[in-house]
Short mmCIF file of C-alpha atoms in Angstrom, two decimals:
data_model
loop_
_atom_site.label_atom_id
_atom_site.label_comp_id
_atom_site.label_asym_id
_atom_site.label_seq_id
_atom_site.Cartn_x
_atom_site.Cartn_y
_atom_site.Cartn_z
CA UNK A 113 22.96 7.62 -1.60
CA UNK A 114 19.77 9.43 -2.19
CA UNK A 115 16.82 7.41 -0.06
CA UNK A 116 14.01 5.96 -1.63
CA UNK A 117 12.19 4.63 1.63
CA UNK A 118 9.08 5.98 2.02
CA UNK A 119 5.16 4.73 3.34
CA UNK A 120 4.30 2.62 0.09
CA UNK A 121 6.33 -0.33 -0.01
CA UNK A 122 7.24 -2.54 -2.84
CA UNK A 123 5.06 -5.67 -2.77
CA UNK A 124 7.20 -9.07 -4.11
CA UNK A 125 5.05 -11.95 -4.53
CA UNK A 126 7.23 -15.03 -4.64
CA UNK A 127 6.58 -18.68 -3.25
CA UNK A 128 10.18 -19.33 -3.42
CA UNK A 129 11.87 -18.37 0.05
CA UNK A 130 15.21 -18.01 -1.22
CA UNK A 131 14.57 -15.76 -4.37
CA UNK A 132 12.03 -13.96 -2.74
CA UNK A 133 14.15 -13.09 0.17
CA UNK A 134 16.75 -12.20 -2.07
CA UNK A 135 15.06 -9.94 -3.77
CA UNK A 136 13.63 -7.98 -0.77
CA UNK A 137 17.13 -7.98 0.18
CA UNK A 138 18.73 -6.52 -3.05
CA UNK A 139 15.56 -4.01 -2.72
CA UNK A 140 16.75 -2.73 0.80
CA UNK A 141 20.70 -2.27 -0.37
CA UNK A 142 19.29 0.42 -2.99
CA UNK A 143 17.19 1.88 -0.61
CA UNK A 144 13.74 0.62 -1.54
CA UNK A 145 11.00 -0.70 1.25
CA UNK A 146 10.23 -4.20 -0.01
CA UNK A 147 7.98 -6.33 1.63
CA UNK A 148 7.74 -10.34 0.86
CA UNK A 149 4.39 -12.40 -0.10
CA UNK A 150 5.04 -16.19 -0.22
CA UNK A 151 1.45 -16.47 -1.36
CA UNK A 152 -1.88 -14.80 -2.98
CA UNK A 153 -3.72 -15.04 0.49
CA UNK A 154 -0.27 -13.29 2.28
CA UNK A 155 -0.16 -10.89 -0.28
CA UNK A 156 -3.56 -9.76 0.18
CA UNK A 157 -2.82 -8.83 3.80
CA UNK A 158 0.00 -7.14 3.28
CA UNK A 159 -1.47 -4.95 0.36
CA UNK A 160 -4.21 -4.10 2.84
CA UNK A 161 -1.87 -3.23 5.34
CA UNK A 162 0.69 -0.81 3.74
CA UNK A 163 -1.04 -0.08 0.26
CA UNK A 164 1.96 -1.28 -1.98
CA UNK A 165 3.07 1.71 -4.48
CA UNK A 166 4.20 -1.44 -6.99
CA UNK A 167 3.81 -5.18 -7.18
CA UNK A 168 6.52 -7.78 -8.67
CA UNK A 169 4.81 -10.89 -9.25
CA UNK A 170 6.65 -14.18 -9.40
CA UNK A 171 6.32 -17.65 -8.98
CA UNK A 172 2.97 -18.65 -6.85
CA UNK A 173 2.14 -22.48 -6.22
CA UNK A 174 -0.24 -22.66 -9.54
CA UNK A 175 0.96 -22.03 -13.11
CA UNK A 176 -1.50 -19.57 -13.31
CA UNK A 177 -1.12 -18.04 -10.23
CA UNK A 178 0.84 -14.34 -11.13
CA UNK A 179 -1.99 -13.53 -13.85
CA UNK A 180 -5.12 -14.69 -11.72
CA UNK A 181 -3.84 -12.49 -8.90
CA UNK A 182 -2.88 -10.06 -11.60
CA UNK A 183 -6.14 -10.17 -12.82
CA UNK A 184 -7.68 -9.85 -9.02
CA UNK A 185 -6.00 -6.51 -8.64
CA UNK A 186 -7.25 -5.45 -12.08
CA UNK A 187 -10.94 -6.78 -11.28
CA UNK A 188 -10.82 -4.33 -7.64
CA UNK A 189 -13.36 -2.25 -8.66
CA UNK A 190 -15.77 -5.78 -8.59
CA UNK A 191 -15.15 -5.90 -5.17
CA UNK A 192 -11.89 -7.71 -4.81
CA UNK A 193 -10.44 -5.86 -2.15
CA UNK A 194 -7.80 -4.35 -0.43
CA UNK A 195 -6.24 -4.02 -4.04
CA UNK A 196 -5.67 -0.50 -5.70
CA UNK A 197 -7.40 -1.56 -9.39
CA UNK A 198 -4.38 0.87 -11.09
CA UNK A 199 -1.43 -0.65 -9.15
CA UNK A 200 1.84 -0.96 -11.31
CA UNK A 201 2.61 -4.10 -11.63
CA UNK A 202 5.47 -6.09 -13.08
CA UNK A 203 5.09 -9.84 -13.83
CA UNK A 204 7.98 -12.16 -13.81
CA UNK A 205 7.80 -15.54 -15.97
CA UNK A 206 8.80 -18.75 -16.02
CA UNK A 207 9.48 -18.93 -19.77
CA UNK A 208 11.13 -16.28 -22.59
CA UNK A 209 7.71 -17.00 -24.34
CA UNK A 210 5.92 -14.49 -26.47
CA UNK A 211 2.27 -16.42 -25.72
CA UNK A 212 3.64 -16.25 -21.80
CA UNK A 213 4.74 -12.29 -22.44
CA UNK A 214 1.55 -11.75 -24.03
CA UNK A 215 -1.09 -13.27 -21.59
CA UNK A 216 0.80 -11.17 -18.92
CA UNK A 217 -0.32 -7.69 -20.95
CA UNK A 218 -4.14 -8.45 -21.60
CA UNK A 219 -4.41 -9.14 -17.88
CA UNK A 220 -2.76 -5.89 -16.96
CA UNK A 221 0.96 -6.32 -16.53
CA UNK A 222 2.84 -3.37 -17.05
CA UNK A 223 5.93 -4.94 -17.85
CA UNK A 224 7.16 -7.86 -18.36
CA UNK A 225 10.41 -9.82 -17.07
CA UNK A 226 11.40 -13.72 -18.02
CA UNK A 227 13.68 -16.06 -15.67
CA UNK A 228 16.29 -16.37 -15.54
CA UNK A 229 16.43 -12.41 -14.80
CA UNK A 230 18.85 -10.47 -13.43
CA UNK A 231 18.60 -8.10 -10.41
CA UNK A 232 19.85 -5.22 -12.32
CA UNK A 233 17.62 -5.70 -15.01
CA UNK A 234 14.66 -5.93 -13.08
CA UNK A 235 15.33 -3.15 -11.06
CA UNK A 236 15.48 -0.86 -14.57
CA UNK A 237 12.00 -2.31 -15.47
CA UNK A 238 10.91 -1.08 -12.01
CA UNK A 239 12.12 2.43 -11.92
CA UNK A 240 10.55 2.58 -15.72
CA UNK A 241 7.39 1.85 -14.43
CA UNK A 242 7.67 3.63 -11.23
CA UNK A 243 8.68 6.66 -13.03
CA UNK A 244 5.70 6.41 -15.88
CA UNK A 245 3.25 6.28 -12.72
CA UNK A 246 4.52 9.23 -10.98
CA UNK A 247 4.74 11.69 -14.29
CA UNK A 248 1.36 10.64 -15.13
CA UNK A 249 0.51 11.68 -11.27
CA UNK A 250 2.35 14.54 -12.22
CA UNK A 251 0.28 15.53 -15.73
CA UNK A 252 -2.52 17.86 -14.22
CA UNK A 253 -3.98 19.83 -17.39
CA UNK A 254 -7.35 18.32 -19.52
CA UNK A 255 -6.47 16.70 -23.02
CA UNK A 256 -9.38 17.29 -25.06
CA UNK A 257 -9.84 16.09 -28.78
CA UNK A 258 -13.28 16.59 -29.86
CA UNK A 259 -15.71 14.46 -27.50
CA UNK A 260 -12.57 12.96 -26.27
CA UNK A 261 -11.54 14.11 -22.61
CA UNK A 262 -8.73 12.80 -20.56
CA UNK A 263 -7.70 14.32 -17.10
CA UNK A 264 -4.51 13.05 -16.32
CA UNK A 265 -4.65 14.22 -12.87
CA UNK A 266 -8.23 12.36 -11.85
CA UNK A 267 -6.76 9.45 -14.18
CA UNK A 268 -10.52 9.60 -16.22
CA UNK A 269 -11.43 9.32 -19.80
CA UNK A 270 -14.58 10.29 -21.00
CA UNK A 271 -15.81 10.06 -24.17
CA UNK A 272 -19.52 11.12 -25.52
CA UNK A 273 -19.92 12.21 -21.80
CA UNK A 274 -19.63 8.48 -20.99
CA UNK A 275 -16.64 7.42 -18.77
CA UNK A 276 -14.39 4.95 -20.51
CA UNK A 277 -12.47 2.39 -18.18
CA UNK A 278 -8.87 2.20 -19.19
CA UNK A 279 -5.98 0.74 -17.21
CA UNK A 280 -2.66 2.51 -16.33
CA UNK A 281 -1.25 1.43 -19.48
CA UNK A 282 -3.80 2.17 -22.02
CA UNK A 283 -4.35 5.35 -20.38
CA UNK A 284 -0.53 6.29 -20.37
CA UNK A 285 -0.61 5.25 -24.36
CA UNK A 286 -4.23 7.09 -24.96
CA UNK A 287 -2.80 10.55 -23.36
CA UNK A 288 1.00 10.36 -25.47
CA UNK A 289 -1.28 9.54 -28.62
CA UNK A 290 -3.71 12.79 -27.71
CA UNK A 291 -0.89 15.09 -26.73
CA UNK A 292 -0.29 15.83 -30.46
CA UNK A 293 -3.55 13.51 -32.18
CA UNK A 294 -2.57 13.41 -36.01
CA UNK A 295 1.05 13.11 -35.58
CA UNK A 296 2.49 9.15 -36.69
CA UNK A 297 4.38 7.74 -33.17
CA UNK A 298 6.49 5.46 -33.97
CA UNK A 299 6.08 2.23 -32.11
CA UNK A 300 9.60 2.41 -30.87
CA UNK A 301 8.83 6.01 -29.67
CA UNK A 302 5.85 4.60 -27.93
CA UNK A 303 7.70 2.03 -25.92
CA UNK A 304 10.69 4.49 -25.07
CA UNK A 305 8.60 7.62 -24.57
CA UNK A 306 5.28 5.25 -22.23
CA UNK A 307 7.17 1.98 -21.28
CA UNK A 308 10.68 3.48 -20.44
CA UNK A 309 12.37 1.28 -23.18
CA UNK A 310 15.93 2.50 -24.36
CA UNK A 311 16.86 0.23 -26.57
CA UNK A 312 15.05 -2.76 -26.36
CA UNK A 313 11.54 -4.06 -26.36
CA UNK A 314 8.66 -6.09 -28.03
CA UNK A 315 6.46 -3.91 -30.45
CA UNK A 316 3.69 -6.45 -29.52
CA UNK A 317 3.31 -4.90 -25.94
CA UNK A 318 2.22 -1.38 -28.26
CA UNK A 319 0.42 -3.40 -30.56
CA UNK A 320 -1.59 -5.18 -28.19
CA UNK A 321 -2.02 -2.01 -25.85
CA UNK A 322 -3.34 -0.38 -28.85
CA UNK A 323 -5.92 -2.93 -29.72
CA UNK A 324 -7.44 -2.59 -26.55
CA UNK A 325 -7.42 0.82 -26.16
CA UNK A 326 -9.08 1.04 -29.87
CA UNK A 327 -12.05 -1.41 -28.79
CA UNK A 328 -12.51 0.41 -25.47
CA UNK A 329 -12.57 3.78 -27.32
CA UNK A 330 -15.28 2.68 -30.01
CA UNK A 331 -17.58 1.03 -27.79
CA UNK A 332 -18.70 4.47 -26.90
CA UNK A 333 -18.34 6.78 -30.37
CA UNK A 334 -18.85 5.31 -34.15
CA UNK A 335 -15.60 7.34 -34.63
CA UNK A 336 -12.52 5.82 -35.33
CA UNK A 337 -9.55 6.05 -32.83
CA UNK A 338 -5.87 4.49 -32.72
CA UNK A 339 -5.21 4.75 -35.97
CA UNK A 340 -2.84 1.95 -37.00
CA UNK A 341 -0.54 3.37 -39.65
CA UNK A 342 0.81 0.30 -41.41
CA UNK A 343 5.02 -0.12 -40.82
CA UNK A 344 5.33 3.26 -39.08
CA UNK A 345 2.82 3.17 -35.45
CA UNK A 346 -0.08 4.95 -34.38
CA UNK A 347 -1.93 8.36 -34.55
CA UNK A 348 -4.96 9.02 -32.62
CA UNK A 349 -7.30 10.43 -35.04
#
């Protein structure tokens, strides 16, 4: 079995002992470093103490409490250390609910996985998002359409000169859209080609990906980007 253990551990973020453990467990067999977080406060010691490479976030003690620490890593650059502010992360509900699934994106998820979830489901979502982080790691060369710039390997957009503050996500969607600008993806291409979908997958998570991206992009320029083109998906310009 080819190893995966390496320096940056996986960070799980469970209040449950049992699941939690079980998880971390599961983790190990396949070859993964896992470390377990029974709370926000336990979490944020062990992040400053290995730099997780990814975060699973389950159940915490509040209802709340996966998106406000979600939102705490996204917030880092405000001072809310030891977080990484472009950590993967993958958020794992209590409910099937599209309001739950979509609360979990505008705070930053990068995926999202409802209970009752199986192991080997979860463990697809995480090499999906593992693998979009390291081949946008990988992506070295400048993207440039008109006063557009994005440098894949610095993870910066700048726009107008001005930098434009995008999360993993948006940026991973903003850099598939500019790698051919005028060309129609279609949503499912989006979520196979920038989420790791095969066959499955909510076009909300594009939709609502793309909404943000547009309003981040046109804060800075009176142009218009993300292009929504009606029943088909998106073009940049």
């Amino acid at each position: 079995m080819t190893t995966r253990l390496g320096p940056r551990p996986i960070l799980v973020v469970e209040s449950d002992p049992q699941l939690g453990r079980a998880l971390v467990e599961q983790l190990h067999a396949d070859g993964y470093r896992a470390e377990l977080a029974r709370s926000a406060e336990h979490a944020r010691v062990l992040a400053g103490r290995s730099g997780p490479k990814l975060a699973v976030l389950g159940g915490l003690d509040s209802p709340r409490g996966a998106l406000e620490l979600l939102e705490e890593i996204r917030n880092a650059d405000r001072g809310c250390v030891p977080w990484e502010q472009e950590l993967p992360a993958i958020v794992v509900g209590s409910q099937a609910r599209v309001p739950d699934m979509l609360r979990a994106f505008e705070a930053g998820a990068d995926d999202f996985l409802a209970r009752p979830a199986g192991y080997l489901e979860l463990r697809a979502r995480l090499r999906a998002v593992l693998r979009r982080s390291e081949n946008t790691a990988a992506r070295e060369e400048a993207l440039r359409v008109g006063p557009l710039t994005i440098e894949p390997g610095a993870h910066t957009v700048s726009l107008q000169g001005r930098t434009v503050q995008l999360r993993r996500m948006e940026f991973d969607l903003l850099a598939q859209l500019a790698s051919d600008p005028r060309r129609v993806f279609a949503k499912d291409e989006l979520l196979r080609v920038v989420w790791g979908y095969r066959a499955c997958g909510s076009t909300r998570t594009v939709d609502s990906h793309a909404s943000r991206l547009r309003r981040k992009l046109e804060q800075h320029s009176t142009q218009r980007w993300v292009i929504n083109v009606w029943g088909v998906g998106y073009r940049l310009v």
